[in-house]
Amino acid sequence: PDETELVTASMDGLAIIWNVKTGEILFTLQGHAGRVNLALWSPDGTYLATGGEDGTLRLWNPQTGELISSIDTNAGEVSSLVWAPNTVRISSGHKDGRIQIWDSASGKLLETLQGHQGIITDLKWSPLEDKLISADGSSNVRIWNAAPSTAWRLYPPQADKGGNWTVQGATWSSDSQYLVLAGGDVVNFTHPGSFAIWDVQENKLIMENLGSALNLMGLEAHFSPDDQAILYLGMYGFPDFSRLATAYAFDAWKGEIIRTFTPGNDLLIRGVDWSPDGSQVATGLFNGDILIWDYETGEKITKLTQTDEGYMNTDIEWSPDGEKIATTCDDGIVWVWDTHSWETLYTLQHEPPTYPWTANWSNDGTRLLTTTGNDEQGAKDHSARIWNGETGDEILVFNGHSKAVTYGDWSPNDKRIATFSNDGTVK
C-alpha cells in the first residue's frame, strides 16, 4: 500500500517480496506445496496473504517475512483472494466453487458462501464496501450482501449451548469497541450462564464468566458511561426469581464485584439503568416501584411509585441530558419524572388493554419513543408512538405491526426508528 515493496507469486512454489526502488529481494516466502496462485497485501499493509495450489491460505508478516499462520482450507485449490476493507477478515475463493471467510487474527473459518458451480476466478469489494462480487469459470457473477462477511454470531453460537440458550442482552461501550454480553438458558438451566466482554475491533473474546460464582443466567448488562463498570442483573432459572433481589456493579476490566443494590423486603428487580453521568443507578421493581441509588455510596436516594395496584415496571430510560427519566408499567402507562424534584412531569397512555414494552429517548432528548402491545389480552393497540419529550404531546403513531411491538430504537441521527414485533417482522 505504501508503494515501497512488491510481492510476486510464482509456479516455483515461492512468493517473493522485493524492494521496488533497488530490485533487491527482501524476503522469500516458502512453504506452499506446488504453485502459489496469489499473493495479496492487506489494506493496511500489516499482513500478506498467499493462496496456493495445495489448498492452503498462509498469512505472513511482511516486515519480517515470518509465517503467522497456515490455514488448511479443506476446499481445494485457492483460486482467488480478497481482504475485507478493515483487514479483520479475508475471503478465499476455491476451485470447487466455494467462498470461505476467515478471521485473519485467529485463522478461524467464519462463513462459507455457496452457489457457484465452477472455480472462483475473482473476488472484489464494491467501492462503497457494502457488497462482495464473485466471478466463476462458468461465466457467472454473484453479488453478495456485505453482511455475511462483516457480521457474525460472535459469541457463542446458540447451537453449541442448546436450543434454549440465548443472549438476553448485548450493549456497547461508549467508544463502540466492546460489547458486554449477558445470557444463558433461563428456561431449563442446562448450561451455566454467561457474562462476557467481546472486543469488536479485534473480533475476539477478552473476558468470560465474570461473576461465575454467582451462577446466574444473565438478563441485562450495561457499561457505565465511562466504561469502567458494568451494571448486571441475572436470575437462577425459571421459575426461581429469587436471585433478582440484587443488581450488581462489576469492575469491567477486573471482573470483580464493586457494589450491590438490594431493595430488601423480598422485592425483585425487573430492570436497571445508569444515569448519563454514571452517578446514579435506577432499578425498576416487580411491584412497579423505581428505586434511585447513589452509585458511589450504594445508598438509596428516592423511591418513585408508578401505581398503587402492584403492576410491574417494564422499562427505565434516562434522558440524554439526565434531566428526566421515563419508566413504563404494565398497567399501560408511561411515566416521565423530573430527576431533580422526582416529581411526575406527565404520563402517557396507549389504548388499553395494552402493555408498554419500551420507552427510548431520541439522541437529542427532544422526543420519546414507546412501543406497546398485549397479545394475550387481545389488545388492538400494537403500535409504536413518538411523543414530545417536553410536553408529552403525541406526535406520530406507527400501526404497521399485527402483534405486540416489543422493542424500538432510534437511528444515531434521529431520522429513523426501528421496531421489532411478535409478528416476526422488523420495520
Coordinates of C-alpha atoms in Angstrom, one line a residue:
P1 CA 0.0 0.0 0.0
D2 CA 2.8 2.5 0.5
E3 CA 4.4 1.5 -2.9
T4 CA 7.8 0.7 -1.4
E5 CA 7.6 -3.0 -1.9
L6 CA 6.2 -5.5 -4.4
V7 CA 5.2 -9.1 -3.9
T8 CA 5.1 -11.8 -6.6
A9 CA 3.7 -15.3 -6.6
S10 CA 5.2 -18.0 -8.8
M11 CA 4.8 -21.5 -10.1
D12 CA 8.0 -22.5 -8.3
G13 CA 6.1 -22.5 -5.0
L14 CA 7.6 -19.2 -3.8
A15 CA 6.3 -15.8 -3.0
I16 CA 9.0 -13.0 -3.0
I17 CA 8.9 -9.5 -1.5
W18 CA 11.0 -7.1 -3.5
N19 CA 12.3 -3.6 -2.8
V20 CA 10.7 -1.5 -5.6
K21 CA 13.5 1.1 -5.9
T22 CA 16.5 -1.2 -5.8
G23 CA 15.1 -4.5 -7.2
E24 CA 16.6 -6.3 -4.1
I25 CA 14.9 -9.4 -2.7
L26 CA 13.8 -8.6 0.8
F27 CA 12.1 -11.9 1.8
T28 CA 11.5 -15.3 0.2
L29 CA 8.3 -16.9 1.5
Q30 CA 8.5 -20.7 1.4
G31 CA 6.1 -23.4 2.5
H32 CA 3.4 -23.9 -0.2
A33 CA 3.4 -27.3 -1.9
G34 CA 3.1 -26.6 -5.6
R35 CA 2.5 -23.2 -7.3
V36 CA 1.5 -20.1 -5.4
N37 CA -1.5 -18.7 -7.2
L38 CA -1.9 -15.4 -5.3
A39 CA -0.1 -13.0 -3.0
L40 CA -2.1 -10.1 -1.6
W41 CA -1.2 -7.3 0.8
S42 CA -3.8 -6.4 3.4
P43 CA -5.3 -2.9 3.0
D44 CA -3.3 -1.6 6.0
G45 CA -0.1 -3.4 5.0
T46 CA 0.2 -5.3 8.2
Y47 CA -0.4 -8.8 6.6
L48 CA 0.5 -10.6 3.4
A49 CA -1.7 -13.4 2.3
T50 CA -0.8 -16.2 -0.1
G51 CA -3.0 -18.9 -1.6
G52 CA -1.8 -22.0 -3.3
E53 CA -2.5 -25.0 -5.4
D54 CA -2.1 -27.0 -2.2
G55 CA -5.4 -25.6 -0.8
T56 CA -3.7 -23.6 2.0
L57 CA -4.1 -20.0 2.9
R58 CA -1.0 -18.6 4.5
L59 CA -0.7 -15.3 6.4
W60 CA 2.8 -13.6 6.7
N61 CA 4.4 -10.7 8.5
P62 CA 5.8 -8.6 5.6
Q63 CA 8.1 -6.7 7.9
T64 CA 10.0 -9.9 8.9
G65 CA 9.0 -12.5 6.3
E66 CA 7.8 -14.8 9.1
L67 CA 4.8 -17.1 8.7
I68 CA 2.0 -16.0 11.1
S69 CA -0.5 -18.9 10.3
S70 CA -1.1 -21.6 7.8
I71 CA -4.8 -22.4 7.2
D72 CA -5.8 -25.7 5.6
T73 CA -9.0 -24.6 3.8
N74 CA -10.2 -28.2 3.1
A75 CA -11.8 -26.7 0.0
G76 CA -9.2 -27.5 -2.6
E77 CA -7.0 -25.1 -4.6
V78 CA -7.2 -21.4 -3.6
S79 CA -8.0 -19.6 -6.8
S80 CA -8.8 -16.1 -5.6
L81 CA -8.4 -13.9 -2.5
V82 CA -9.7 -10.6 -1.2
W83 CA -9.2 -8.8 2.1
A84 CA -12.1 -7.1 3.9
P85 CA -11.5 -3.3 3.8
N86 CA -10.7 -3.3 7.6
T87 CA -8.2 -6.2 7.3
V88 CA -10.1 -8.1 10.0
R89 CA -11.2 -10.8 7.6
I90 CA -10.1 -12.4 4.4
S91 CA -12.1 -14.3 1.8
S92 CA -10.8 -17.1 -0.3
G93 CA -12.4 -18.5 -3.5
H94 CA -11.8 -22.1 -4.5
K95 CA -11.7 -24.5 -7.4
D96 CA -14.8 -26.3 -6.1
G97 CA -16.9 -23.0 -6.2
R98 CA -16.9 -22.3 -2.5
I99 CA -16.1 -18.9 -1.0
Q100 CA -14.8 -19.0 2.6
I101 CA -14.4 -16.1 5.0
W102 CA -11.7 -16.3 7.6
D103 CA -10.8 -14.3 10.7
S104 CA -7.3 -13.0 10.0
A105 CA -6.2 -12.9 13.6
S106 CA -7.2 -16.4 14.6
G107 CA -7.5 -18.2 11.3
K108 CA -11.0 -19.3 12.3
L109 CA -13.5 -20.1 9.5
L110 CA -16.4 -17.7 9.9
E111 CA -18.6 -18.4 7.0
T112 CA -18.9 -20.4 3.7
L113 CA -20.8 -18.9 0.8
Q114 CA -22.1 -21.4 -1.7
G115 CA -23.8 -21.0 -5.0
H116 CA -21.1 -21.1 -7.7
Q117 CA -20.7 -24.3 -9.8
G118 CA -17.2 -23.7 -11.1
I119 CA -13.8 -22.3 -10.0
I120 CA -13.9 -18.9 -8.3
T121 CA -11.9 -16.7 -10.6
D122 CA -12.2 -13.4 -8.9
L123 CA -13.4 -11.7 -5.7
K124 CA -13.8 -7.9 -5.3
W125 CA -15.5 -5.4 -3.0
S126 CA -17.8 -2.8 -4.3
P127 CA -16.5 0.9 -3.9
L128 CA -18.9 1.5 -1.0
E129 CA -17.7 -1.7 0.7
D130 CA -21.3 -2.9 1.1
K131 CA -21.2 -5.8 -1.4
L132 CA -18.8 -8.6 -2.3
I133 CA -18.7 -9.6 -6.0
S134 CA -17.6 -13.1 -7.1
A135 CA -17.0 -14.5 -10.6
D136 CA -16.6 -18.1 -11.6
G137 CA -15.2 -20.1 -14.6
S138 CA -18.8 -20.8 -15.9
S139 CA -19.4 -17.1 -16.8
N140 CA -21.5 -16.4 -13.6
V141 CA -21.1 -13.4 -11.4
R142 CA -22.7 -13.2 -8.0
I143 CA -23.2 -10.2 -5.8
W144 CA -23.3 -10.8 -2.0
N145 CA -24.6 -8.6 0.7
A146 CA -21.7 -7.5 2.9
A147 CA -23.5 -8.8 6.0
P148 CA -22.1 -12.3 5.7
S149 CA -18.5 -11.1 5.7
T150 CA -18.9 -8.3 8.4
A151 CA -21.5 -9.6 10.9
W152 CA -21.1 -12.8 12.8
R153 CA -22.7 -14.8 15.6
L154 CA -19.8 -13.7 17.6
Y155 CA -20.3 -15.4 20.9
P156 CA -21.4 -18.1 21.4
P157 CA -23.2 -19.9 18.5
Q158 CA -26.5 -21.0 20.1
A159 CA -26.1 -24.5 18.6
D160 CA -23.2 -25.0 21.0
K161 CA -25.4 -24.3 24.0
G162 CA -28.7 -25.9 23.3
G163 CA -32.0 -24.7 22.0
N164 CA -33.0 -22.5 25.0
W165 CA -29.6 -20.8 25.3
T166 CA -30.0 -17.1 24.4
V167 CA -28.0 -13.9 24.6
Q168 CA -30.5 -11.8 26.6
G169 CA -28.6 -8.5 26.4
A170 CA -25.7 -7.0 24.4
T171 CA -24.7 -3.4 24.9
W172 CA -21.9 -1.3 23.5
S173 CA -19.1 0.5 25.3
S174 CA -19.1 4.3 24.7
D175 CA -16.4 4.0 22.1
S176 CA -18.1 1.1 20.3
Q177 CA -15.0 -1.1 20.7
Y178 CA -16.5 -3.6 23.2
L179 CA -19.8 -5.5 23.7
V180 CA -20.8 -6.8 27.1
L181 CA -23.0 -9.9 26.7
A182 CA -25.3 -11.5 29.2
G183 CA -27.1 -14.7 28.5
G184 CA -27.9 -18.3 29.5
D185 CA -30.7 -20.9 29.5
V186 CA -33.3 -19.2 31.6
V187 CA -35.9 -22.0 31.0
N188 CA -34.1 -25.3 31.7
F189 CA -30.8 -24.0 33.2
T190 CA -29.0 -26.8 31.4
H191 CA -25.8 -24.7 30.9
P192 CA -24.0 -22.1 33.1
G193 CA -25.0 -18.5 32.4
S194 CA -22.7 -16.2 30.5
F195 CA -21.4 -12.8 31.3
A196 CA -18.6 -11.8 28.9
I197 CA -16.9 -8.9 27.1
W198 CA -16.2 -9.1 23.3
D199 CA -13.6 -6.9 21.6
V200 CA -15.4 -6.0 18.4
Q201 CA -12.3 -4.4 16.7
E202 CA -10.1 -7.5 17.3
N203 CA -13.1 -9.9 16.9
K204 CA -12.2 -11.9 20.0
L205 CA -13.4 -12.7 23.5
I206 CA -11.3 -10.9 26.1
M207 CA -13.2 -11.7 29.3
E208 CA -15.6 -14.6 30.1
N209 CA -17.5 -15.9 33.1
L210 CA -17.4 -12.6 35.0
G211 CA -19.1 -13.3 38.3
S212 CA -19.2 -17.0 37.7
A213 CA -19.5 -17.7 41.4
L214 CA -23.0 -16.0 41.3
N215 CA -24.1 -18.8 38.9
L216 CA -26.7 -16.6 37.3
M217 CA -28.5 -16.5 33.9
G218 CA -27.7 -13.0 32.6
L219 CA -30.6 -10.8 31.7
E220 CA -29.1 -7.4 31.4
A221 CA -25.6 -5.9 31.4
H222 CA -24.8 -2.3 30.8
F223 CA -21.4 -0.4 30.6
S224 CA -21.2 2.6 32.8
P225 CA -20.8 5.9 30.8
D226 CA -17.1 5.9 31.5
D227 CA -16.8 2.1 30.6
Q228 CA -15.2 1.3 33.9
A229 CA -18.1 -0.6 35.4
I230 CA -20.9 -2.9 34.3
L231 CA -24.4 -3.0 35.8
Y232 CA -25.6 -6.6 35.8
L233 CA -28.9 -8.3 36.5
G234 CA -29.4 -12.1 36.4
M235 CA -31.6 -14.9 37.7
Y236 CA -31.1 -18.5 38.6
G237 CA -33.6 -20.2 36.2
F238 CA -37.3 -20.3 35.7
P239 CA -39.4 -20.3 37.9
D240 CA -36.8 -19.3 40.6
F241 CA -36.8 -15.5 40.6
S242 CA -35.2 -15.1 44.0
R243 CA -31.8 -14.0 42.6
L244 CA -33.5 -10.9 41.1
A245 CA -33.4 -9.4 44.6
T246 CA -29.9 -7.9 43.8
A247 CA -28.3 -5.9 41.0
Y248 CA -24.5 -5.9 40.7
A249 CA -21.9 -3.4 39.6
F250 CA -18.7 -5.1 38.3
D251 CA -15.3 -3.7 37.5
A252 CA -15.4 -4.0 33.8
W253 CA -11.7 -5.0 33.4
K254 CA -11.1 -7.0 36.6
G255 CA -14.3 -8.8 36.8
E256 CA -14.7 -8.1 40.5
I257 CA -18.0 -7.0 42.2
I258 CA -17.7 -3.3 43.2
R259 CA -21.2 -2.7 44.6
T260 CA -24.6 -4.3 45.1
F261 CA -28.1 -2.8 45.0
T262 CA -30.6 -4.8 47.0
P263 CA -34.2 -3.3 47.6
G264 CA -34.9 -5.6 50.5
N265 CA -38.3 -6.9 51.8
D266 CA -38.1 -9.7 49.2
L267 CA -38.7 -7.2 46.4
L268 CA -37.4 -8.3 43.0
I269 CA -35.7 -6.2 40.3
R270 CA -37.2 -6.1 36.8
G271 CA -34.7 -3.7 35.0
V272 CA -31.7 -1.5 35.6
D273 CA -30.2 1.7 34.0
W274 CA -27.3 4.2 34.6
S275 CA -27.8 7.9 34.7
P276 CA -25.9 9.6 31.8
D277 CA -23.2 10.8 34.1
G278 CA -22.8 7.5 35.9
S279 CA -23.5 9.0 39.3
Q280 CA -26.8 7.2 39.9
V281 CA -28.4 3.9 39.2
A282 CA -32.1 3.1 38.7
T283 CA -33.7 -0.2 39.4
G284 CA -37.3 -1.0 38.4
L285 CA -39.2 -3.5 40.6
F286 CA -41.8 -6.1 40.0
N287 CA -44.2 -4.2 42.3
G288 CA -44.0 -1.2 39.9
D289 CA -41.7 1.0 42.1
I290 CA -38.5 2.6 40.8
L291 CA -35.6 3.0 43.2
I292 CA -32.8 5.6 42.5
W293 CA -29.4 4.8 44.1
D294 CA -26.2 6.8 44.6
Y295 CA -23.6 4.8 42.7
E296 CA -20.6 5.8 44.8
T297 CA -22.2 5.1 48.2
G298 CA -24.7 2.5 47.2
E299 CA -27.4 4.3 49.2
K300 CA -31.0 4.8 48.1
I301 CA -31.8 8.3 47.1
T302 CA -35.6 8.0 46.5
K303 CA -38.4 5.8 45.5
L304 CA -40.8 6.5 42.6
T305 CA -44.2 4.9 42.8
Q306 CA -45.9 4.4 39.5
T307 CA -49.0 2.7 40.7
D308 CA -50.8 1.5 43.8
E309 CA -52.1 -1.6 42.1
G310 CA -48.9 -3.6 42.2
Y311 CA -48.3 -3.6 38.4
M312 CA -44.8 -4.4 37.2
N313 CA -42.2 -1.9 35.9
T314 CA -41.2 -2.9 32.4
D315 CA -38.6 -0.4 31.3
I316 CA -36.4 2.5 32.5
E317 CA -34.7 5.1 30.4
W318 CA -32.8 8.3 31.4
S319 CA -33.0 11.2 29.0
P320 CA -29.6 12.0 27.4
D321 CA -29.2 15.2 29.4
G322 CA -30.1 13.4 32.7
E323 CA -33.0 15.9 33.4
K324 CA -35.8 13.3 33.0
I325 CA -36.4 9.6 33.4
A326 CA -39.1 7.6 31.6
T327 CA -40.5 4.5 33.2
T328 CA -43.1 2.1 31.9
C329 CA -45.6 -0.1 33.8
D330 CA -47.7 -3.0 32.7
D331 CA -50.9 -1.1 33.6
G332 CA -50.4 0.6 30.2
I333 CA -49.0 3.9 31.5
V334 CA -45.6 5.5 30.7
W335 CA -44.4 7.9 33.4
V336 CA -41.9 10.8 32.9
W337 CA -40.2 12.2 36.0
D338 CA -38.1 15.3 36.8
T339 CA -34.8 14.0 38.1
H340 CA -34.2 17.0 40.5
S341 CA -37.5 17.1 42.3
W342 CA -38.5 13.5 41.4
E343 CA -42.0 14.8 40.7
T344 CA -44.1 13.4 37.8
L345 CA -43.9 15.7 34.8
Y346 CA -46.6 13.9 32.7
T347 CA -47.9 10.4 31.9
L348 CA -48.5 8.8 28.5
Q349 CA -51.0 6.1 27.7
H350 CA -51.6 3.8 24.8
E351 CA -55.1 2.4 24.0
P352 CA -55.9 -0.2 26.8
P353 CA -55.7 -3.1 27.3
T354 CA -52.1 -2.9 26.5
Y355 CA -48.5 -3.4 27.8
P356 CA -45.9 -0.7 27.2
W357 CA -42.7 -2.6 26.4
T358 CA -40.1 0.1 26.0
A359 CA -39.5 3.8 26.2
N360 CA -36.5 5.2 24.4
W361 CA -35.4 8.9 24.2
S362 CA -34.2 10.3 20.9
N363 CA -30.5 11.0 20.9
D364 CA -31.2 14.8 21.2
G365 CA -33.6 14.2 24.0
T366 CA -36.5 16.1 22.4
R367 CA -38.7 13.1 21.7
L368 CA -39.7 9.8 23.4
L369 CA -40.4 6.6 21.5
T370 CA -42.7 4.0 23.2
T371 CA -43.8 0.5 22.0
T372 CA -46.8 -1.4 23.1
G373 CA -49.0 -4.5 22.7
N374 CA -50.5 -7.3 24.6
D375 CA -51.2 -10.5 22.5
E376 CA -52.6 -12.5 25.5
Q377 CA -55.3 -9.9 26.3
G378 CA -56.2 -9.3 22.6
A379 CA -55.1 -5.7 22.6
K380 CA -55.9 -3.8 19.5
D381 CA -53.1 -1.3 20.0
H382 CA -49.9 -2.9 18.6
S383 CA -48.1 0.4 17.9
A384 CA -45.0 2.5 18.3
R385 CA -45.6 6.1 19.2
I386 CA -43.4 9.2 19.3
W387 CA -44.2 11.9 21.9
N388 CA -42.9 15.4 22.5
G389 CA -40.3 15.0 25.3
E390 CA -41.1 18.3 26.9
T391 CA -44.9 18.3 26.9
G392 CA -45.9 14.7 26.4
D393 CA -48.0 15.5 23.3
E394 CA -48.4 12.7 20.8
I395 CA -46.5 13.4 17.5
L396 CA -46.7 10.2 15.5
V397 CA -48.3 6.8 15.6
F398 CA -46.9 3.7 13.8
N399 CA -49.6 1.0 13.3
G400 CA -47.7 -1.4 10.9
H401 CA -47.4 -4.4 13.2
S402 CA -50.1 -7.0 13.8
K403 CA -48.8 -8.2 17.2
A404 CA -47.1 -6.7 20.2
V405 CA -44.2 -4.3 19.4
T406 CA -41.6 -5.5 21.8
Y407 CA -38.8 -3.1 21.1
G408 CA -38.0 0.2 19.3
D409 CA -34.9 2.4 18.9
W410 CA -33.7 5.5 17.2
S411 CA -31.0 5.7 14.5
P412 CA -28.0 7.8 15.6
N413 CA -29.2 10.9 13.6
D414 CA -32.8 10.5 15.0
K415 CA -34.2 10.4 11.4
R416 CA -35.4 6.8 11.6
I417 CA -36.7 4.4 14.1
A418 CA -36.5 0.6 14.0
T419 CA -39.1 -1.7 15.7
F420 CA -39.5 -5.4 16.1
S421 CA -42.6 -7.3 17.0
N422 CA -44.0 -10.7 17.9
D423 CA -45.4 -10.8 14.4
G424 CA -41.9 -11.8 13.3
T425 CA -41.0 -8.6 11.4
V426 CA -38.6 -5.8 11.8
K427 CA -39.7 -2.4 10.4

